[in-house]
mmCIF file of C-alpha atoms and ligand atoms in Angstrom:
data_model
loop_
_atom_site.group_PDB
_atom_site.id
_atom_site.type_symbol
_atom_site.label_atom_id
_atom_site.label_comp_id
_atom_site.label_asym_id
_atom_site.label_seq_id
_atom_site.Cartn_x
_atom_site.Cartn_y
_atom_site.Cartn_z
ATOM 1 C CA MET A 1 -10.879 -42.151 -27.834
ATOM 2 C CA THR A 2 -11.531 -38.572 -26.667
ATOM 3 C CA LEU A 3 -9.127 -35.736 -27.335
ATOM 4 C CA VAL A 4 -9.218 -32.342 -26.853
ATOM 5 C CA ASP A 5 -7.492 -29.272 -27.851
ATOM 6 C CA THR A 6 -5.953 -30.557 -30.658
ATOM 7 C CA ASP A 7 -6.919 -30.743 -34.140
ATOM 8 C CA PRO A 8 -10.295 -32.056 -34.912
ATOM 9 C CA ARG A 9 -8.900 -34.066 -38.034
ATOM 10 C CA ALA A 10 -6.466 -36.041 -35.769
ATOM 11 C CA THR A 11 -9.685 -38.296 -34.614
ATOM 12 C CA ALA A 12 -7.922 -41.909 -34.725
ATOM 13 C CA PRO A 13 -9.242 -45.549 -35.165
ATOM 14 C CA ALA A 14 -11.542 -46.875 -32.111
ATOM 15 C CA PRO A 15 -8.816 -48.377 -30.106
ATOM 16 C CA ALA A 16 -9.024 -52.051 -29.883
ATOM 17 C CA LEU A 17 -10.421 -52.609 -26.856
ATOM 18 C CA ASP A 18 -13.374 -54.848 -25.985
ATOM 19 C CA ARG A 19 -16.233 -52.464 -25.688
ATOM 20 C CA ASP A 20 -18.681 -54.842 -24.884
ATOM 21 C CA VAL A 21 -17.158 -55.612 -21.386
ATOM 22 C CA PRO A 22 -18.392 -52.762 -18.928
ATOM 23 C CA ALA A 23 -16.218 -49.618 -17.763
ATOM 24 C CA ALA A 24 -14.082 -50.584 -14.788
ATOM 25 C CA VAL A 25 -14.359 -46.842 -14.367
ATOM 26 C CA ARG A 26 -16.263 -44.113 -15.753
ATOM 27 C CA THR A 27 -16.933 -40.585 -14.911
ATOM 28 C CA THR A 28 -19.205 -37.856 -15.996
ATOM 29 C CA GLY A 29 -18.253 -33.691 -15.608
ATOM 30 C CA LEU A 30 -16.276 -35.206 -12.478
ATOM 31 C CA THR A 31 -15.040 -32.089 -10.503
ATOM 32 C CA LYS A 32 -13.263 -31.117 -7.458
ATOM 33 C CA SER A 33 -13.097 -27.444 -6.175
ATOM 34 C CA TYR A 34 -10.875 -26.121 -2.824
ATOM 35 C CA GLY A 35 -12.362 -22.552 -1.870
ATOM 36 C CA GLY A 36 -13.724 -21.872 -5.240
ATOM 37 C CA ARG A 37 -10.147 -22.784 -7.312
ATOM 38 C CA THR A 38 -11.210 -26.058 -9.409
ATOM 39 C CA VAL A 39 -8.501 -28.377 -9.182
ATOM 40 C CA VAL A 40 -10.541 -31.636 -11.008
ATOM 41 C CA ASP A 41 -12.580 -29.740 -13.998
ATOM 42 C CA ALA A 42 -15.359 -31.844 -15.488
ATOM 43 C CA LEU A 43 -13.609 -35.064 -15.852
ATOM 44 C CA ASP A 44 -15.335 -37.241 -18.602
ATOM 45 C CA VAL A 45 -13.370 -40.659 -18.041
ATOM 46 C CA GLU A 46 -13.386 -44.381 -19.093
ATOM 47 C CA VAL A 47 -11.119 -47.019 -17.986
ATOM 48 C CA PRO A 48 -12.266 -49.723 -19.540
ATOM 49 C CA ALA A 49 -11.956 -53.584 -17.656
ATOM 50 C CA GLY A 50 -9.149 -55.506 -17.857
ATOM 51 C CA VAL A 51 -6.313 -53.251 -18.549
ATOM 52 C CA VAL A 52 -3.656 -51.475 -17.484
ATOM 53 C CA SER A 53 -4.339 -47.906 -17.270
ATOM 54 C CA GLY A 54 -1.843 -45.007 -17.179
ATOM 55 C CA PHE A 55 -3.061 -41.780 -15.759
ATOM 56 C CA VAL A 56 -0.832 -39.324 -16.369
ATOM 57 C CA GLY A 57 -0.059 -35.619 -15.744
ATOM 58 C CA PRO A 58 2.403 -33.203 -14.393
ATOM 59 C CA ASN A 59 2.583 -32.152 -10.641
ATOM 60 C CA GLY A 60 -0.617 -30.754 -9.351
ATOM 61 C CA ALA A 61 -2.377 -31.880 -12.789
ATOM 62 C CA GLY A 62 -5.185 -33.432 -10.216
ATOM 63 C CA LYS A 63 -4.268 -37.062 -10.305
ATOM 64 C CA THR A 64 -4.776 -38.153 -6.572
ATOM 65 C CA THR A 65 -7.543 -35.799 -5.878
ATOM 66 C CA THR A 66 -9.426 -37.696 -8.833
ATOM 67 C CA ILE A 67 -8.341 -41.027 -7.343
ATOM 68 C CA ARG A 68 -9.525 -40.090 -4.192
ATOM 69 C CA MET A 69 -12.968 -39.042 -5.415
ATOM 70 C CA LEU A 70 -13.258 -42.604 -6.956
ATOM 71 C CA LEU A 71 -11.920 -44.214 -3.634
ATOM 72 C CA GLY A 72 -14.941 -42.207 -1.975
ATOM 73 C CA LEU A 73 -12.252 -40.577 0.004
ATOM 74 C CA VAL A 74 -12.761 -36.951 -0.879
ATOM 75 C CA ARG A 75 -16.256 -35.709 -2.020
ATOM 76 C CA PRO A 76 -17.002 -34.376 -5.433
ATOM 77 C CA THR A 77 -18.303 -30.795 -6.202
ATOM 78 C CA SER A 78 -20.250 -31.826 -9.217
ATOM 79 C CA GLY A 79 -20.063 -34.607 -11.775
ATOM 80 C CA THR A 80 -21.119 -38.533 -11.562
ATOM 81 C CA GLY A 81 -19.479 -41.578 -11.912
ATOM 82 C CA THR A 82 -19.314 -45.584 -11.564
ATOM 83 C CA VAL A 83 -16.840 -48.200 -10.219
ATOM 84 C CA LEU A 84 -17.173 -51.197 -10.882
ATOM 85 C CA GLY A 85 -20.671 -50.586 -12.421
ATOM 86 C CA GLU A 86 -21.712 -49.065 -8.648
ATOM 87 C CA PRO A 87 -22.172 -45.159 -8.939
ATOM 88 C CA LEU A 88 -19.345 -43.035 -7.069
ATOM 89 C CA SER A 89 -22.346 -41.433 -4.482
ATOM 90 C CA HIS A 90 -22.105 -45.309 -3.151
ATOM 91 C CA PRO A 91 -18.757 -46.289 -2.054
ATOM 92 C CA GLY A 92 -19.184 -49.098 0.154
ATOM 93 C CA ARG A 93 -20.912 -50.959 -2.957
ATOM 94 C CA TYR A 94 -17.996 -51.046 -4.682
ATOM 95 C CA LEU A 95 -15.141 -50.557 -2.679
ATOM 96 C CA GLY A 96 -14.631 -54.245 -1.359
ATOM 97 C CA GLY A 97 -13.529 -54.748 -4.972
ATOM 98 C CA VAL A 98 -10.552 -52.146 -5.007
ATOM 99 C CA GLY A 99 -7.300 -52.340 -3.790
ATOM 100 C CA ALA A 100 -5.702 -49.162 -3.922
ATOM 101 C CA MET A 101 -2.227 -47.201 -2.363
ATOM 102 C CA ILE A 102 -2.246 -43.173 -2.885
ATOM 103 C CA GLU A 103 0.877 -41.646 -2.420
ATOM 104 C CA GLY A 104 3.428 -43.830 -0.387
ATOM 105 C CA PRO A 105 1.675 -46.493 2.009
ATOM 106 C CA ALA A 106 1.646 -45.743 5.553
ATOM 107 C CA PHE A 107 3.100 -48.778 7.931
ATOM 108 C CA THR A 108 4.356 -49.424 11.651
ATOM 109 C CA PRO A 109 8.882 -48.782 11.143
ATOM 110 C CA ALA A 110 9.328 -51.536 13.544
ATOM 111 C CA LEU A 111 6.556 -53.972 12.480
ATOM 112 C CA SER A 112 7.675 -56.981 10.026
ATOM 113 C CA GLY A 113 6.188 -56.355 6.503
ATOM 114 C CA ARG A 114 4.173 -59.709 7.351
ATOM 115 C CA ASP A 115 3.265 -58.170 11.353
ATOM 116 C CA ASN A 116 2.025 -54.610 9.024
ATOM 117 C CA LEU A 117 -0.315 -56.982 6.676
ATOM 118 C CA LEU A 118 -1.221 -59.220 9.364
ATOM 119 C CA VAL A 119 -2.547 -55.981 11.151
ATOM 120 C CA LEU A 120 -4.637 -54.713 8.199
ATOM 121 C CA ALA A 121 -6.172 -57.948 7.269
ATOM 122 C CA ARG A 122 -7.539 -58.192 10.735
ATOM 123 C CA ALA A 123 -8.632 -54.520 10.796
ATOM 124 C CA GLY A 124 -10.438 -55.123 7.774
ATOM 125 C CA GLY A 125 -11.855 -58.257 8.279
ATOM 126 C CA LEU A 126 -9.716 -60.358 5.813
ATOM 127 C CA PRO A 127 -8.768 -63.604 5.631
ATOM 128 C CA THR A 128 -5.398 -63.617 7.486
ATOM 129 C CA ALA A 129 -4.420 -66.646 5.132
ATOM 130 C CA ARG A 130 -4.044 -63.956 2.252
ATOM 131 C CA VAL A 131 -0.928 -62.076 3.737
ATOM 132 C CA ALA A 132 1.475 -64.742 2.964
ATOM 133 C CA LYS A 133 0.018 -65.265 -0.490
ATOM 134 C CA VAL A 134 0.000 -61.532 -1.405
ATOM 135 C CA LEU A 135 3.793 -61.259 -0.151
ATOM 136 C CA ASP A 136 4.737 -63.557 -2.567
ATOM 137 C CA ARG A 137 2.445 -62.429 -4.698
ATOM 138 C CA VAL A 138 5.057 -58.884 -4.827
ATOM 139 C CA GLY A 139 8.326 -60.776 -4.463
ATOM 140 C CA LEU A 140 8.632 -60.050 -0.983
ATOM 141 C CA GLY A 141 7.823 -63.709 0.854
ATOM 142 C CA ALA A 142 11.701 -63.955 1.954
ATOM 143 C CA ARG A 143 12.025 -60.533 3.138
ATOM 144 C CA GLY A 144 8.492 -60.730 4.821
ATOM 145 C CA ASP A 145 9.697 -61.031 7.870
ATOM 146 C CA ASP A 146 12.004 -57.953 8.039
ATOM 147 C CA ALA A 147 11.307 -54.759 9.577
ATOM 148 C CA PHE A 148 10.021 -52.533 7.142
ATOM 149 C CA ARG A 149 12.068 -49.470 8.540
ATOM 150 C CA SER A 150 14.549 -51.755 6.709
ATOM 151 C CA TYR A 151 12.839 -51.881 3.702
ATOM 152 C CA SER A 152 14.257 -50.327 0.151
ATOM 153 C CA LEU A 153 12.012 -47.638 -1.489
ATOM 154 C CA GLY A 154 11.342 -50.545 -3.946
ATOM 155 C CA MET A 155 10.130 -53.106 -0.857
ATOM 156 C CA LYS A 156 8.168 -50.329 0.630
ATOM 157 C CA GLN A 157 5.923 -49.788 -2.519
ATOM 158 C CA ARG A 158 5.841 -52.938 -3.264
ATOM 159 C CA LEU A 159 4.441 -54.156 0.282
ATOM 160 C CA GLY A 160 1.691 -50.939 -0.113
ATOM 161 C CA ILE A 161 0.690 -52.851 -3.211
ATOM 162 C CA ALA A 162 0.775 -56.283 -1.266
ATOM 163 C CA ALA A 163 -1.728 -54.279 0.847
ATOM 164 C CA ALA A 164 -3.877 -53.601 -2.102
ATOM 165 C CA LEU A 165 -3.898 -56.998 -2.618
ATOM 166 C CA LEU A 166 -5.129 -58.257 0.419
ATOM 167 C CA PRO A 167 -8.845 -57.846 -0.458
ATOM 168 C CA GLU A 168 -8.244 -59.553 -4.082
ATOM 169 C CA PRO A 169 -9.684 -56.612 -5.809
ATOM 170 C CA ARG A 170 -10.934 -56.604 -9.331
ATOM 171 C CA LEU A 171 -9.519 -52.861 -9.513
ATOM 172 C CA LEU A 172 -6.272 -51.909 -8.086
ATOM 173 C CA VAL A 173 -5.882 -48.712 -8.182
ATOM 174 C CA LEU A 174 -1.852 -47.519 -8.023
ATOM 175 C CA ASP A 175 -1.175 -43.380 -6.943
ATOM 176 C CA GLU A 176 2.434 -43.217 -8.387
ATOM 177 C CA PRO A 177 3.894 -46.775 -7.430
ATOM 178 C CA THR A 178 7.002 -45.753 -9.798
ATOM 179 C CA ASN A 179 7.925 -42.505 -7.243
ATOM 180 C CA GLY A 180 11.361 -42.278 -6.591
ATOM 181 C CA LEU A 181 12.038 -45.952 -8.033
ATOM 182 C CA ASP A 182 15.338 -46.448 -9.946
ATOM 183 C CA PRO A 183 15.329 -47.813 -13.413
ATOM 184 C CA ALA A 184 15.318 -51.804 -12.064
ATOM 185 C CA GLY A 185 12.773 -50.842 -9.315
ATOM 186 C CA ILE A 186 10.638 -49.019 -12.321
ATOM 187 C CA ALA A 187 11.153 -52.184 -14.698
ATOM 188 C CA GLN A 188 10.210 -54.689 -11.822
ATOM 189 C CA MET A 189 6.760 -52.596 -11.098
ATOM 190 C CA ARG A 190 6.130 -52.793 -14.810
ATOM 191 C CA GLU A 191 6.449 -56.892 -14.624
ATOM 192 C CA LEU A 192 4.198 -56.460 -11.398
ATOM 193 C CA LEU A 193 1.440 -54.335 -13.335
ATOM 194 C CA ALA A 194 1.658 -56.775 -16.146
ATOM 195 C CA SER A 195 1.157 -59.952 -14.388
ATOM 196 C CA PHE A 196 -2.058 -58.676 -12.556
ATOM 197 C CA ARG A 197 -3.110 -57.697 -15.784
ATOM 198 C CA ASP A 198 -2.801 -61.178 -16.788
ATOM 199 C CA GLU A 199 -4.848 -62.386 -14.077
ATOM 200 C CA GLY A 200 -7.764 -60.513 -15.020
ATOM 201 C CA MET A 201 -7.167 -57.166 -12.656
ATOM 202 C CA THR A 202 -7.852 -54.169 -14.252
ATOM 203 C CA VAL A 203 -4.863 -51.613 -12.917
ATOM 204 C CA LEU A 204 -5.061 -47.937 -12.551
ATOM 205 C CA VAL A 205 -1.860 -46.158 -12.218
ATOM 206 C CA SER A 206 -1.025 -42.810 -12.154
ATOM 207 C CA SER A 207 2.751 -41.111 -12.642
ATOM 208 C CA HIS A 208 4.022 -37.774 -13.499
ATOM 209 C CA LEU A 209 5.932 -39.211 -15.748
ATOM 210 C CA LEU A 210 4.665 -40.956 -19.012
ATOM 211 C CA ALA A 211 8.304 -43.091 -19.949
ATOM 212 C CA GLU A 212 7.419 -44.918 -16.458
ATOM 213 C CA VAL A 213 4.402 -46.111 -17.437
ATOM 214 C CA GLU A 214 3.801 -45.980 -21.318
ATOM 215 C CA GLN A 215 5.587 -49.621 -21.843
ATOM 216 C CA VAL A 216 2.925 -51.357 -19.563
ATOM 217 C CA ALA A 217 -0.376 -49.083 -20.253
ATOM 218 C CA ASP A 218 -2.839 -50.415 -22.607
ATOM 219 C CA HIS A 219 -4.746 -47.315 -22.396
ATOM 220 C CA LEU A 220 -4.107 -43.480 -20.971
ATOM 221 C CA VAL A 221 -5.691 -40.765 -19.594
ATOM 222 C CA MET A 222 -3.999 -37.624 -19.438
ATOM 223 C CA ILE A 223 -5.181 -34.795 -17.511
ATOM 224 C CA ARG A 224 -3.681 -30.900 -17.247
ATOM 225 C CA GLN A 225 -4.805 -28.151 -14.793
ATOM 226 C CA GLY A 226 -7.649 -30.771 -13.786
ATOM 227 C CA ARG A 227 -8.848 -31.164 -17.374
ATOM 228 C CA LEU A 228 -8.642 -34.249 -19.556
ATOM 229 C CA VAL A 229 -6.216 -33.567 -22.822
ATOM 230 C CA PHE A 230 -6.315 -37.539 -24.211
ATOM 231 C CA GLN A 231 -7.537 -40.577 -23.399
ATOM 232 C CA GLY A 232 -7.258 -43.650 -25.600
ATOM 233 C CA THR A 233 -4.181 -46.482 -26.389
ATOM 234 C CA VAL A 234 -1.119 -45.486 -26.889
ATOM 235 C CA ALA A 235 -1.598 -46.083 -30.384
ATOM 236 C CA ASP A 236 -4.080 -43.429 -30.158
ATOM 237 C CA LEU A 237 -2.004 -41.146 -28.678
ATOM 238 C CA VAL A 238 1.100 -41.954 -31.164
ATOM 239 C CA ALA A 239 -1.936 -40.907 -34.339
ATOM 240 C CA THR A 240 -2.764 -37.599 -32.680
ATOM 241 C CA GLN A 241 0.562 -36.244 -33.475
ATOM 242 C CA HIS A 242 1.491 -34.579 -36.458
ATOM 243 C CA PRO A 243 4.188 -35.896 -38.720
ATOM 244 C CA ARG A 244 6.409 -33.513 -40.590
ATOM 245 C CA ILE A 245 8.643 -33.930 -43.523
ATOM 246 C CA VAL A 246 12.383 -32.056 -42.692
ATOM 247 C CA LEU A 247 14.530 -30.685 -45.860
ATOM 248 C CA ARG A 248 17.677 -28.929 -45.751
ATOM 249 C CA THR A 249 19.282 -26.994 -49.109
ATOM 250 C CA GLU A 250 22.545 -27.185 -50.081
ATOM 251 C CA ARG A 251 22.535 -23.000 -50.362
ATOM 252 C CA PRO A 252 20.397 -21.691 -46.823
ATOM 253 C CA GLU A 253 18.978 -19.102 -49.242
ATOM 254 C CA ASP A 254 17.339 -22.255 -51.542
ATOM 255 C CA ALA A 255 14.904 -22.341 -48.169
ATOM 256 C CA ASP A 256 13.070 -19.613 -49.371
ATOM 257 C CA VAL A 257 12.536 -21.216 -52.997
ATOM 258 C CA LEU A 258 11.781 -24.849 -51.725
ATOM 259 C CA ALA A 259 8.719 -23.281 -49.503
ATOM 260 C CA ASP A 260 6.972 -21.406 -52.778
ATOM 261 C CA VAL A 261 7.699 -25.440 -54.066
ATOM 262 C CA ALA A 262 5.729 -26.801 -51.055
ATOM 263 C CA ALA A 263 3.353 -23.662 -51.326
ATOM 264 C CA ALA A 264 2.922 -24.634 -55.396
ATOM 265 C CA LEU A 265 1.717 -27.858 -54.503
ATOM 266 C CA ASP A 266 -0.695 -26.230 -51.775
ATOM 267 C CA TRP A 267 1.025 -27.933 -48.709
ATOM 268 C CA ALA A 268 2.179 -25.588 -45.751
ATOM 269 C CA ALA A 269 5.581 -24.924 -45.309
ATOM 270 C CA SER A 270 7.808 -22.757 -43.553
ATOM 271 C CA ALA A 271 11.688 -22.080 -43.858
ATOM 272 C CA ALA A 272 13.868 -20.891 -41.394
ATOM 273 C CA ALA A 273 17.906 -21.147 -41.203
ATOM 274 C CA GLY A 274 18.172 -22.805 -43.990
ATOM 275 C CA GLU A 275 15.245 -25.606 -43.222
ATOM 276 C CA VAL A 276 12.007 -25.977 -44.943
ATOM 277 C CA THR A 277 9.493 -27.986 -42.628
ATOM 278 C CA VAL A 278 6.071 -29.583 -44.037
ATOM 279 C CA PRO A 279 3.936 -30.367 -41.645
ATOM 280 C CA LEU A 280 1.624 -33.212 -42.488
ATOM 281 C CA ALA A 281 -1.840 -34.350 -40.827
ATOM 282 C CA ALA A 282 -1.733 -36.115 -37.707
ATOM 283 C CA GLY A 283 -2.753 -40.133 -38.883
ATOM 284 C CA THR A 284 -1.043 -39.260 -42.167
ATOM 285 C CA PRO A 285 0.272 -42.929 -43.193
ATOM 286 C CA ASP A 286 3.893 -43.872 -44.144
ATOM 287 C CA ALA A 287 3.435 -44.382 -47.892
ATOM 288 C CA GLU A 288 1.614 -40.884 -48.446
ATOM 289 C CA ALA A 289 4.123 -39.367 -45.883
ATOM 290 C CA PHE A 290 7.185 -40.612 -48.465
ATOM 291 C CA ALA A 291 5.357 -39.883 -51.502
ATOM 292 C CA ARG A 292 5.428 -36.531 -50.677
ATOM 293 C CA ALA A 293 8.840 -36.509 -49.866
ATOM 294 C CA ALA A 294 9.695 -37.769 -52.982
ATOM 295 C CA GLU A 295 7.716 -35.047 -54.733
ATOM 296 C CA LEU A 296 9.022 -32.313 -52.973
ATOM 297 C CA ASN A 297 12.623 -33.799 -54.065
ATOM 298 C CA ARG A 298 11.813 -34.181 -57.426
ATOM 299 C CA ARG A 299 10.140 -30.454 -57.675
ATOM 300 C CA ALA A 300 13.294 -29.269 -55.965
ATOM 301 C CA HIS A 301 15.451 -30.626 -58.612
ATOM 302 C CA GLY A 302 13.357 -29.027 -61.378
ATOM 303 C CA ALA A 303 14.007 -25.888 -59.497
ATOM 304 C CA GLY A 304 17.367 -26.214 -59.192
ATOM 305 C CA VAL A 305 17.684 -26.532 -55.532
ATOM 306 C CA VAL A 306 20.513 -29.524 -54.110
ATOM 307 C CA LEU A 307 18.806 -30.743 -50.813
ATOM 308 C CA THR A 308 21.520 -32.125 -48.147
ATOM 309 C CA ARG A 309 18.254 -33.345 -45.945
ATOM 310 C CA LEU A 310 15.056 -35.098 -46.657
ATOM 311 C CA GLU A 311 13.531 -36.499 -43.647
ATOM 312 C CA LEU A 312 10.290 -37.787 -42.940
ATOM 313 C CA GLU A 313 10.062 -37.362 -38.561
ATOM 314 C CA ARG A 314 7.352 -38.685 -36.440
ATOM 315 C CA PRO A 315 6.753 -37.278 -32.786
ATOM 316 C CA THR A 316 7.689 -39.704 -30.267
ATOM 317 C CA LEU A 317 5.599 -40.727 -27.283
ATOM 318 C CA GLU A 318 7.521 -38.011 -25.208
ATOM 319 C CA ASP A 319 6.742 -35.390 -27.940
ATOM 320 C CA ALA A 320 2.708 -36.216 -27.718
ATOM 321 C CA PHE A 321 2.959 -35.840 -23.999
ATOM 322 C CA PHE A 322 4.383 -32.564 -23.614
ATOM 323 C CA SER A 323 2.330 -31.061 -26.931
ATOM 324 C CA LEU A 324 -0.701 -32.102 -24.631
ATOM 325 C CA THR A 325 0.097 -31.730 -21.190
ATOM 326 C CA GLY A 326 2.649 -28.640 -21.504
ATOM 327 C CA PRO A 327 6.665 -29.052 -20.405
ATOM 328 C CA GLY A 328 5.695 -27.798 -16.597
ATOM 329 C CA SER A 329 4.148 -28.658 -13.572
ATOM 330 C CA GLY A 330 0.383 -27.316 -13.172
ATOM 331 C CA ASP A 331 0.683 -26.259 -9.713
ATOM 332 C CA VAL A 332 1.299 -22.494 -10.687
ATOM 333 C CA ARG A 333 -1.914 -20.947 -12.072
HETATM 334 N N1 LIG B 1 -7.250 -30.562 0.689
HETATM 335 C C1 LIG B 1 -7.076 -29.878 -0.347
HETATM 336 N N2 LIG B 1 -6.866 -28.612 -0.132
HETATM 337 C C2 LIG B 1 -6.646 -27.718 -1.102
HETATM 338 N N3 LIG B 1 -6.273 -27.699 -2.563
HETATM 339 C C3 LIG B 1 -5.622 -28.932 -2.736
HETATM 340 C C4 LIG B 1 -6.295 -30.329 -1.545
HETATM 341 N N4 LIG B 1 -5.912 -31.519 -2.251
HETATM 342 C C5 LIG B 1 -5.140 -30.802 -3.099
HETATM 343 N N5 LIG B 1 -5.197 -29.379 -3.788
HETATM 344 C C6 LIG B 1 -5.022 -28.849 -4.673
HETATM 345 O O1 LIG B 1 -5.066 -29.299 -5.919
HETATM 346 C C7 LIG B 1 -4.110 -29.506 -7.291
HETATM 347 C C8 LIG B 1 -4.196 -31.042 -7.376
HETATM 348 O O2 LIG B 1 -3.105 -31.490 -6.551
HETATM 349 P P1 LIG B 1 -3.293 -33.309 -6.556
HETATM 350 O O3 LIG B 1 -2.312 -33.750 -5.539
HETATM 351 O O4 LIG B 1 -4.388 -33.909 -7.083
HETATM 352 O O5 LIG B 1 -2.273 -33.673 -8.368
HETATM 353 P P2 LIG B 1 -1.149 -34.466 -8.260
HETATM 354 O O6 LIG B 1 -2.147 -34.259 -9.970
HETATM 355 O O7 LIG B 1 -1.554 -35.620 -7.724
HETATM 356 O O8 LIG B 1 0.148 -34.090 -8.374
HETATM 357 P P3 LIG B 1 1.489 -35.067 -7.721
HETATM 358 O O9 LIG B 1 1.649 -35.128 -9.781
HETATM 359 O O10 LIG B 1 2.273 -34.057 -7.517
HETATM 360 O O11 LIG B 1 1.272 -36.095 -7.141
HETATM 361 C C9 LIG B 1 -2.880 -29.116 -6.552
HETATM 362 O O12 LIG B 1 -2.953 -27.716 -6.699
HETATM 363 C C10 LIG B 1 -3.057 -29.330 -5.358
HETATM 364 O O13 LIG B 1 -3.069 -28.027 -4.425
HETATM 365 MG MG1 LIG B 2 -0.476 -36.947 -6.895
#
């Protein structure tokens, strides 16, 4: 796991991923500048093989640019990397094993889904027998002969994924496949991605919303303004966050007394509006946090302070995402 910009004590245990299998994607110092503006900034990323990896960051963070560099569509300004063990400098060596869909697939509206795929298969020198298989695989078998223009957004995205599956890829790279989908469409997409992983593919899927990928992602790569802010498992991400004990005193003026009680124990505490917050170190186990809460309760009682609230708060994944990537878009800077 790599964590940048946060408490060094936050180092979590190694992710439960198979370290013996070579990484599907590895980059070192991968950088892209446009006209002197650095949009991807020295990314050191490792996506293990055989996982669904969520590539998340706000709009403009540099996800699509990074993906384009991985696919040999954009030349890095500096840095190196490998995809499926082959160097980024020689995309021809690995692209045969990679299927990709970037920012909404382009298809011919008047042609059926099937005919669109047939065109792509022929152009790519791929067996046309794959077309029926991949249509079925994404659940479009029954609608394959309808014109592309009659497809819903979810069907269009799934046809894009079918196209990416044509070469029987080992690595599937999908740029925002859930963008614009309704909750049912997002859920379907998650199931599809999980099934690809279960078949042994590595899936790198980008999204600007953690919530869209967190349930399916075994692994996360988070970027903000072109820089890596986190990579590791979802459990690692949660472990980077600081839990806290929140107490409310019956009499607001007792909050300061309680903060002093905590300070006497050498625990940092802040009092505001009748509430006292005691932040704990990232990764503090529940048992220790509860023991501290109990100790605070005892000491408060000893000091004649009556509590009306005593809670252990753990940040949600969304809190973690925002604390690492910031609340807004990365476009403006
Ligand atoms: N060809 C280009 N020329 C100049 N600037 C570019 C170019 N391509 C991308 N950028 C800039 O790079 C930054 C990152 O863009 P990118 O599309 O990689 O972000 P993203 O994370 O995919 O965002 P989104 O979630 O909106 O798709 C943006 O500020 C964008 O304007
Ligand atoms: Mg993008």
